[in-house]
Coordinates of C-alpha atoms and ligand atoms in Angstrom, one line a residue:
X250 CA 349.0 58.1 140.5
X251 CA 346.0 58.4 142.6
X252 CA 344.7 61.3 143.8
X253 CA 345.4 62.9 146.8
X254 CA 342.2 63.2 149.5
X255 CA 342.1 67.1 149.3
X256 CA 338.4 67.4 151.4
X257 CA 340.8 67.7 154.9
X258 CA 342.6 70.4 152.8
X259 CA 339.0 72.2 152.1
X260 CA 338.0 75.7 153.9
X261 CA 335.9 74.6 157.5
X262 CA 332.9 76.0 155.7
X263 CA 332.8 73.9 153.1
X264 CA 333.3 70.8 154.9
X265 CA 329.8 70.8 155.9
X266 CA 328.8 69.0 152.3
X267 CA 325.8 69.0 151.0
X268 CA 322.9 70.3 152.4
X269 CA 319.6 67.9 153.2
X270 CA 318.3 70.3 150.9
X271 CA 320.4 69.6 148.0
X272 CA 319.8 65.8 148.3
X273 CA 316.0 66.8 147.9
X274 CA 316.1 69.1 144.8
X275 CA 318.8 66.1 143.4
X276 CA 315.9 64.1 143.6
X277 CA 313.1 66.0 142.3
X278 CA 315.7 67.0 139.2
X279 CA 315.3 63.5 137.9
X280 CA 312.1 64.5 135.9
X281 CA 310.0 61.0 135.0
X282 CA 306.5 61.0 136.3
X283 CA 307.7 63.4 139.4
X284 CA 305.3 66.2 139.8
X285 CA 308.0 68.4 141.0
X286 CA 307.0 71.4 143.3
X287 CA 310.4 72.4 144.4
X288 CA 312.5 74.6 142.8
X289 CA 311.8 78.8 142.6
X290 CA 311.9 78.0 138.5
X291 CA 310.2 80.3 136.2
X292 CA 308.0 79.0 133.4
X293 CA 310.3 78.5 130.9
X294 CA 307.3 78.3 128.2
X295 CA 306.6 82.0 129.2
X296 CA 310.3 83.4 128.1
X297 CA 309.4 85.5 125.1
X298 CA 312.1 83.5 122.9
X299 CA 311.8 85.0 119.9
X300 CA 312.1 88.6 121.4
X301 CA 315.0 87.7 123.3
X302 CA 317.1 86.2 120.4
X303 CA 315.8 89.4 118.4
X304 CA 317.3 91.7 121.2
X305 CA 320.7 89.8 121.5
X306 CA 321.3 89.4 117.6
X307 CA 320.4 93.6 117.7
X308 CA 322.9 94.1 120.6
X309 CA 326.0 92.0 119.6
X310 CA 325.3 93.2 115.6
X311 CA 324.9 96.8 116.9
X312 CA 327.4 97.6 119.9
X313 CA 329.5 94.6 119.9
X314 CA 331.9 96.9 121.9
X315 CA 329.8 97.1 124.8
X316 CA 327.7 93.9 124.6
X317 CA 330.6 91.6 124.9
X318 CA 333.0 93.8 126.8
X319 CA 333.7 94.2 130.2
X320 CA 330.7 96.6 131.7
X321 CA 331.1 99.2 134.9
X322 CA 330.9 97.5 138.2
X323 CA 327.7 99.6 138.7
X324 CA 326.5 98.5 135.6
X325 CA 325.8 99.9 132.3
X326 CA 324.7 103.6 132.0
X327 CA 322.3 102.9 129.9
X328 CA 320.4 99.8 131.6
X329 CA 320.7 102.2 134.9
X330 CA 318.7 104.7 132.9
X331 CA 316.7 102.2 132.3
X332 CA 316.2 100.8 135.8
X333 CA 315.6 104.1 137.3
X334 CA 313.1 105.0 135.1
X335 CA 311.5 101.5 136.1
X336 CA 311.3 102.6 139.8
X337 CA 308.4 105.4 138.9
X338 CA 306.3 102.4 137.8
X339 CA 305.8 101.0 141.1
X340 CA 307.5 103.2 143.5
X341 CA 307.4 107.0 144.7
X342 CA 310.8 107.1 145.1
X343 CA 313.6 106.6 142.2
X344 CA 317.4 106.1 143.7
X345 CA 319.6 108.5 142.7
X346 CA 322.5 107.7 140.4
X347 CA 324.8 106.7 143.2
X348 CA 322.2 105.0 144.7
X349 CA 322.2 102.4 142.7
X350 CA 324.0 99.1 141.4
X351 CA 323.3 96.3 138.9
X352 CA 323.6 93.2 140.0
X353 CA 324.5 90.1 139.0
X354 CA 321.3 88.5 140.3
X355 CA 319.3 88.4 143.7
X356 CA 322.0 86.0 145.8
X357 CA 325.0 88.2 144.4
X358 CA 323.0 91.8 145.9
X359 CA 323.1 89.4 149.0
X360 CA 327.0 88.5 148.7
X361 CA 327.3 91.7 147.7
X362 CA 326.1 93.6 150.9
X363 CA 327.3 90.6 153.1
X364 CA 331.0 91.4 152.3
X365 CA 330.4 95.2 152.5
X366 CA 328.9 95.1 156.3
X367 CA 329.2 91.8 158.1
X368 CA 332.4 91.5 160.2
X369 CA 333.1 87.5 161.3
X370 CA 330.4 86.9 163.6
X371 CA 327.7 90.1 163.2
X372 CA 324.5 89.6 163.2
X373 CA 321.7 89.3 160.6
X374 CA 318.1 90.1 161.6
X375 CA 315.9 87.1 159.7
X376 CA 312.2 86.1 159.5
X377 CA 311.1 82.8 160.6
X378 CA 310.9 81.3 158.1
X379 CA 312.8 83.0 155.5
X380 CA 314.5 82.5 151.7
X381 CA 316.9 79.7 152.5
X382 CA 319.5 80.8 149.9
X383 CA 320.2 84.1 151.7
X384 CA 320.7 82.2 155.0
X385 CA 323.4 80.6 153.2
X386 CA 325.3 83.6 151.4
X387 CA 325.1 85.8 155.3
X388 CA 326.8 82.3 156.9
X389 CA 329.2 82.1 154.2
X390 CA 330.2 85.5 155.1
X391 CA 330.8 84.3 159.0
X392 CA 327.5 86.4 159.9
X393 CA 325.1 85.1 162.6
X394 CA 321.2 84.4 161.5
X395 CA 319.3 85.5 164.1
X396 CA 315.5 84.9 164.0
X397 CA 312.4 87.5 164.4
X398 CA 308.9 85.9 164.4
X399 CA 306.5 85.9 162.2
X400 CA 302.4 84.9 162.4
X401 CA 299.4 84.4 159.6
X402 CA 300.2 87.4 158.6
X403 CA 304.3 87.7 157.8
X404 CA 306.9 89.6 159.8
X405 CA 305.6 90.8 163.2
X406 CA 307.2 94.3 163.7
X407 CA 307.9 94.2 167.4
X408 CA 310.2 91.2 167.3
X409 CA 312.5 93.4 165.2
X410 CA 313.1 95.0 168.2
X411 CA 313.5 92.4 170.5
X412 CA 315.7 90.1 168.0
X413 CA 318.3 93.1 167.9
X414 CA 317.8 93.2 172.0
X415 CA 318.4 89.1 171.8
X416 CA 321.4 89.6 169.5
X417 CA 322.8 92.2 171.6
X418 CA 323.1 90.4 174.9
X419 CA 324.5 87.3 172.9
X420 CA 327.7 89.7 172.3
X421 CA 326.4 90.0 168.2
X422 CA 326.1 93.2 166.9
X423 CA 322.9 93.2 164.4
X424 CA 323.7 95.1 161.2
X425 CA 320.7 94.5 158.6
X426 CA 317.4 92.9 159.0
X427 CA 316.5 90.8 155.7
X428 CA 312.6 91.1 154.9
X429 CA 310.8 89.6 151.8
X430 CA 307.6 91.3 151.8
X431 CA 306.1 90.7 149.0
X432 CA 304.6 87.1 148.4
X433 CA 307.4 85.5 150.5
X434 CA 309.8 83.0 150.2
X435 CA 308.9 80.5 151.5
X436 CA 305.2 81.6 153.2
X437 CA 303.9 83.3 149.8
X438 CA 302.4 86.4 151.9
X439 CA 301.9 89.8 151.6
X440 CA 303.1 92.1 154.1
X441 CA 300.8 95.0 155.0
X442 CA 301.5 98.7 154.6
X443 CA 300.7 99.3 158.5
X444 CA 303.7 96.6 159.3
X445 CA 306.3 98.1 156.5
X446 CA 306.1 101.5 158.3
X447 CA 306.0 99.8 161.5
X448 CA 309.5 97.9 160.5
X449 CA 310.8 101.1 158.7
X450 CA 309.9 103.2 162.1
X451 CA 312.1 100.6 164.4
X452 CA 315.1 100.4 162.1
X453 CA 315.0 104.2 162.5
X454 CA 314.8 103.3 166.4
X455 CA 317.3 100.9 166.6
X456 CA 319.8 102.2 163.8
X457 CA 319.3 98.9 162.1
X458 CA 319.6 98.6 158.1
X459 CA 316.5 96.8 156.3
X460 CA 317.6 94.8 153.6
X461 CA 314.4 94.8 151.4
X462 CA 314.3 91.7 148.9
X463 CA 311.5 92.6 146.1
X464 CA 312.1 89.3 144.3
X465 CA 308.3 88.7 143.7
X466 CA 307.0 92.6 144.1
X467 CA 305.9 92.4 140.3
X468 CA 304.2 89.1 140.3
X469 CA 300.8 90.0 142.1
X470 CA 298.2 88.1 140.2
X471 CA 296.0 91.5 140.1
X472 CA 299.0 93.8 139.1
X473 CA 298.7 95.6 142.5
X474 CA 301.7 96.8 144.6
X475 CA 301.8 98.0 148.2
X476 CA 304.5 101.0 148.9
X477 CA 308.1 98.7 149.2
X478 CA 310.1 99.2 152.6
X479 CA 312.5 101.4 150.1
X480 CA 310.2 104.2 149.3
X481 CA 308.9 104.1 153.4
X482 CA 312.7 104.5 154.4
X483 CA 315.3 104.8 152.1
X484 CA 317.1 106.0 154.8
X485 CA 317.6 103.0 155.8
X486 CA 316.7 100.6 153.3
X487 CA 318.9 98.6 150.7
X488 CA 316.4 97.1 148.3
X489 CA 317.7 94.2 146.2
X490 CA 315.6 92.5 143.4
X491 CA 316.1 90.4 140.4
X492 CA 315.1 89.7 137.1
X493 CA 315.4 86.0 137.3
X494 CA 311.8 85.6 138.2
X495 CA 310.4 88.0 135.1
X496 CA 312.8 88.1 132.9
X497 CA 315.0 85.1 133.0
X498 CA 317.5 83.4 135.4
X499 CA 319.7 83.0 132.3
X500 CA 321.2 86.5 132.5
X501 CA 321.6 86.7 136.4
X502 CA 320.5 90.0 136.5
X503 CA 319.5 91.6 139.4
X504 CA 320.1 95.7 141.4
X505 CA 320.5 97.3 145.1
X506 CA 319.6 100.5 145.8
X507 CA 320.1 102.5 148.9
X508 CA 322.0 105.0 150.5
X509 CA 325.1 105.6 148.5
X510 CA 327.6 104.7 151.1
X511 CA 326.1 101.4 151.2
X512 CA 325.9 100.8 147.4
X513 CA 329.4 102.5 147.0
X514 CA 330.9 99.5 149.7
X515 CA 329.3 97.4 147.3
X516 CA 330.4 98.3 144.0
X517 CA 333.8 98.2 145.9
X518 CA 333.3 94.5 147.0
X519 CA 331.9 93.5 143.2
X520 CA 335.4 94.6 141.9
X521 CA 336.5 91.1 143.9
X522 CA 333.9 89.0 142.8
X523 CA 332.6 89.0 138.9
X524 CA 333.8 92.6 138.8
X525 CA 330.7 93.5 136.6
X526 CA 327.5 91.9 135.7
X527 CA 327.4 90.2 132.5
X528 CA 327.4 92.9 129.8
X529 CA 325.2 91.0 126.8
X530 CA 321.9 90.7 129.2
X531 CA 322.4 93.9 130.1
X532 CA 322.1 95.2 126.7
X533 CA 318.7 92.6 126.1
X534 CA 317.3 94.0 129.6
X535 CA 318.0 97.6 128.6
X536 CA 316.0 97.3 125.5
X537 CA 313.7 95.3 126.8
X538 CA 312.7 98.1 129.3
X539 CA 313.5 101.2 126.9
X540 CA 311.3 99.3 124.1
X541 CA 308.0 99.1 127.2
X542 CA 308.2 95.5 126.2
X543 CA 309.3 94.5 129.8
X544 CA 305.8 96.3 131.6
X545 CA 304.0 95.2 128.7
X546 CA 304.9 91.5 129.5
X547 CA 303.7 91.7 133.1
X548 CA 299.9 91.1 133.2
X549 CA 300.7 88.3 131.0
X550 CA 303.1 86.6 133.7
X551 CA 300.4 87.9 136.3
X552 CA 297.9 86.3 135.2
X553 CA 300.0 82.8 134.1
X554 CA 301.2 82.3 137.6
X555 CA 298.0 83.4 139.0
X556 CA 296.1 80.4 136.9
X557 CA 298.6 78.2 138.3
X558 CA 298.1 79.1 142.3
X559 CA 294.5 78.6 141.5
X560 CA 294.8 75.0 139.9
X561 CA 296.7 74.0 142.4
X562 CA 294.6 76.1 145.9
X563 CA 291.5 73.5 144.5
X564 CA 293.8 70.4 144.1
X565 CA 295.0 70.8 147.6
X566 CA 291.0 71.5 148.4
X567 CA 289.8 68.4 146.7
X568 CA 292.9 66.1 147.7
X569 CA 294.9 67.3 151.5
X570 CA 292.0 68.9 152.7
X571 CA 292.2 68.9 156.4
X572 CA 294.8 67.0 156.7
X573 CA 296.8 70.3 156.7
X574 CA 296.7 74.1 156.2
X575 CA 297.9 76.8 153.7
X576 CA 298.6 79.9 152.3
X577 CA 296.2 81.1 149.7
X578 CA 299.1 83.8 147.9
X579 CA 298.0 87.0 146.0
X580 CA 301.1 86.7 144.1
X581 CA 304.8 85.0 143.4
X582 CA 305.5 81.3 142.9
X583 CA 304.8 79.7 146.7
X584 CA 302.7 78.1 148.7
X585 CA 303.2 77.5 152.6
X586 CA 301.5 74.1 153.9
X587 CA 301.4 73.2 157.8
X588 CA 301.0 69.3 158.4
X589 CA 300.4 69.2 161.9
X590 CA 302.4 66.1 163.4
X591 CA 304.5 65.1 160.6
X592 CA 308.0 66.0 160.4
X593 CA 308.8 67.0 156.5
X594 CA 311.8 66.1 156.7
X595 CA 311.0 62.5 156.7
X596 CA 307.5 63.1 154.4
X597 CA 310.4 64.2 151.4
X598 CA 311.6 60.8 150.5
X599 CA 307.9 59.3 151.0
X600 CA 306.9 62.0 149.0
X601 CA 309.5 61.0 146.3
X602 CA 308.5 57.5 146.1
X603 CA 304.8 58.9 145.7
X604 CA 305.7 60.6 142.8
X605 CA 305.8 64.0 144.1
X606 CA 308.3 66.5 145.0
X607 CA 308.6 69.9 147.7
X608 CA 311.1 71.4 150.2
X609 CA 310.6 70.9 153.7
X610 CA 310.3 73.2 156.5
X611 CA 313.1 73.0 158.2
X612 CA 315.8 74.6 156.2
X613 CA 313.7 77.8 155.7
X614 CA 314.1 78.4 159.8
X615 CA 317.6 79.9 161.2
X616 CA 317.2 77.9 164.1
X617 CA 316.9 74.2 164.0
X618 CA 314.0 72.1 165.4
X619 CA 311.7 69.5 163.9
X620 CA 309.4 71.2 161.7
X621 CA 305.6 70.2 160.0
X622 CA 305.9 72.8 157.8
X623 CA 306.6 72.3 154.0
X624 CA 306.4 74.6 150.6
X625 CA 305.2 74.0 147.2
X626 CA 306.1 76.4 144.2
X627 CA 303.6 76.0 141.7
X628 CA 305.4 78.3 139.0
X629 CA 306.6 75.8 137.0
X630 CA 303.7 73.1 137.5
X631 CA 301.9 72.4 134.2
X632 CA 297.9 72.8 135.8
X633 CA 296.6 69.4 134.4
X634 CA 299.5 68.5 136.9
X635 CA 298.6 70.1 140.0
X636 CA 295.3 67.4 141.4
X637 CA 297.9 64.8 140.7
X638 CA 300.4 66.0 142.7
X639 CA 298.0 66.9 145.8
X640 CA 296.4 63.4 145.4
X641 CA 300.2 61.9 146.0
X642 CA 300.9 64.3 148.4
X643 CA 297.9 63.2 150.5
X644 CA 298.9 59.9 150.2
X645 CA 302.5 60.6 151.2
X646 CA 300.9 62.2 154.3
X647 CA 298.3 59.4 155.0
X648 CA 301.1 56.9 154.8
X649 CA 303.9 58.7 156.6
X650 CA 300.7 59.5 159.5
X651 CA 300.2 55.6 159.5
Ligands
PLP783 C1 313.3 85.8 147.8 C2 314.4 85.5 146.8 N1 315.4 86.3 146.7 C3 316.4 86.1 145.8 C4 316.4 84.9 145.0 C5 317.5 84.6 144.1 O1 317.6 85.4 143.0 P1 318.6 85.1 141.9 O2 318.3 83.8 141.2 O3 318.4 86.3 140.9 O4 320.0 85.1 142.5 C6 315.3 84.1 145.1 C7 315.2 82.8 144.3 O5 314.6 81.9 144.5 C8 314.3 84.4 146.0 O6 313.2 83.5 146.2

């Protein structure tokens, strides 16, 4: 019997297929020779392995009854403690207990909020560019990405203001603006303080939520933090960060916190998706933070992807030179290259045959256009890699430039 052609069958969303971007990081999976600077990937040689096995042996051997049961939708009381204690490292304000939720990662916070407070066709405040994954769960929850602009130096305030005023007279009702603030995805930037109490002071204004995404807060290469958007306003902030970047991806583990209306709606919405985050990482996580060894482990990660963004800031120096410009990050996993008069898009495939793999501009925008823009994550980039992979990318450019 053949089988029926079910794709006419398939929800309208889905029949979009996959994404340009999807085709790309298809590609640059196929390891070989590829120096591959796309994927957000944490060094997998800095996982502390032998910790980590230590820490789930302890936890299944110990409290098998909580480690592989079903956990609270909020999370486990313990790795709450945890995580609240956590927020005094970095932050002046801790959330109260029903101001918080663990998470099953960053993108689940995201799907999480999406389904508590986007109605078909609201509006969601985004920076141009922006983390192209989030684009995708706010669509996905029929909500409308509408853009703010950013400069040199990350998120201009004022456009806050007069995105929500855009939205408005379109007939969509804005209900969060998502920010990344610290060493963005995709621009690798910093915002300042002055601009964080600028955005906190219009959402205030304008009765907008922020939706603060801290994914890279703990990865400045000099250990420094600014005050987050959360601790300016948690009025009306919902911070959501993840562990996938410092910990590991493995246990999808992320939190929200904000005000507890918010986090209640969704802990409510997490009861019809995974119903809990998975209970065995959060054991490993708890200990790892109750045991110090999770702060302890930071410099070391600091200073790792800090090395890295070096190596490759004088490959791009030695190899692309002017024949684009960049970011120089403080912190995270990204770099942010303009190629004035080359449309990325069409530099991917060039760049594959070259040898060398990124993401191109254009998905990281809500709104379409041709776009010269085009990011390279050095986090997972051995360094003896990185003037390799700037030499092919300038030849990709030289050749695509004719
Ligand atoms: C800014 C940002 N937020 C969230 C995520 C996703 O986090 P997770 O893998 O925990 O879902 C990423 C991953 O690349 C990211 O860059």
């Amino acid at each position: 019997m053949s089988t029926p052609d079910w794709f006419g069958r398939l929800a309208e969303r889905a029949q979009a297929g996959p994404s340009e971007l999807s085709a790309v990081l298809a590609l640059a999976g196929s390891g070989g020779d590829l120096v591959d600077f796309s994927g957000g990937f944490p060094d997998p040689e800095l996982f502390d392995t032998r910790l980590l096995a230590e820490l789930a042996a302890k936890a299944i051997e110990t409290r098998p009854e909580v480690a592989l049961q079903y956990a609270s939708n909020r999370g486990l009381p313990g790795l709450r403690e945890a995580l609240r204690a956590d927020f005094a490292r970095t932050q002046s304000r801790t959330p109260a207990d029903d101001e918080l939720i663990v998470t099953s990662g960053g993108v689940d916070a995201m799907t999480l909020i999406s389904k508590a407070m986007l109605d078909p066709g609201d509006g969601v405040l985004v920076e141009a560019p922006s983390y192209l994954g989030a684009f995708s769960v706010f669509r996905s929850h029929e909500g409308v990405c509408v853009s703010m602009r950013n400069d040199e130096h990350g998120l201009i305030p004022a456009s806050l203001a007069e995105a929500a005023a855009d939205a408005r007279a379109r007939g969509i009702e804005p209900k969060f603006a998502y920010v990344i603030p610290d060493f963005q995805n995709p621009s690798g930037l910093l915002l300042s303080a002055e601009r964080r109490r600028e955005i906190v002071d219009t959402a205030r204004a304008e009765g907008l939520l922020v939706l603060e995404d801290v994914a890279y807060r703990d990865l400045a290469f000099d250990g420094s933090t600014l005050p987050s958007i959360y601790e300016l306003g948690p009025d009306v902030t919902v911070q959501v960060g993840t562990f996938s970047k410092t910990f590991s991806p493995g246990t999808r583990l992320g939190w929200a916190a904000g005000p507890a209306q918010v986090i209640d709606a969704m802990a409510q919405a997490k009861t019809n998706t995974d119903q809990c985050a998975g209970a065995l990482g959060q054991c490993m996580l708890e200990s790892l933070m109750r045991e110090g060894h999770y702060a302890r482990a930071l410099p070391h990660l600091q200073r790792a992807y800090g090395t890295r963004a070096q190596a490759l800031m004088a490959a791009l120096d030695e190899h692309v030179g002017s024949m684009a410009t960049w970011t120089r990050p403080a912190g995270g996993f990204f770099t942010w290259l303009d190629v004035p008069g080359v449309d990325t898009k069409l530099l991917a495939p060039v760049a594959i045959d070259a040898g060398v793999a990124f993401v191109p501009g254009a998905p990281f925008f809500a709104d379409p256009g041709a776009h010269s823009q085009l990011r390279l994550s050095f986090s997972r980039t051995p360094t003896g890699r990185m003037g390799e992979g700037a030499r092919r990318l300038a030849a990709a450019i030289g050749f695509q430039r004719g």
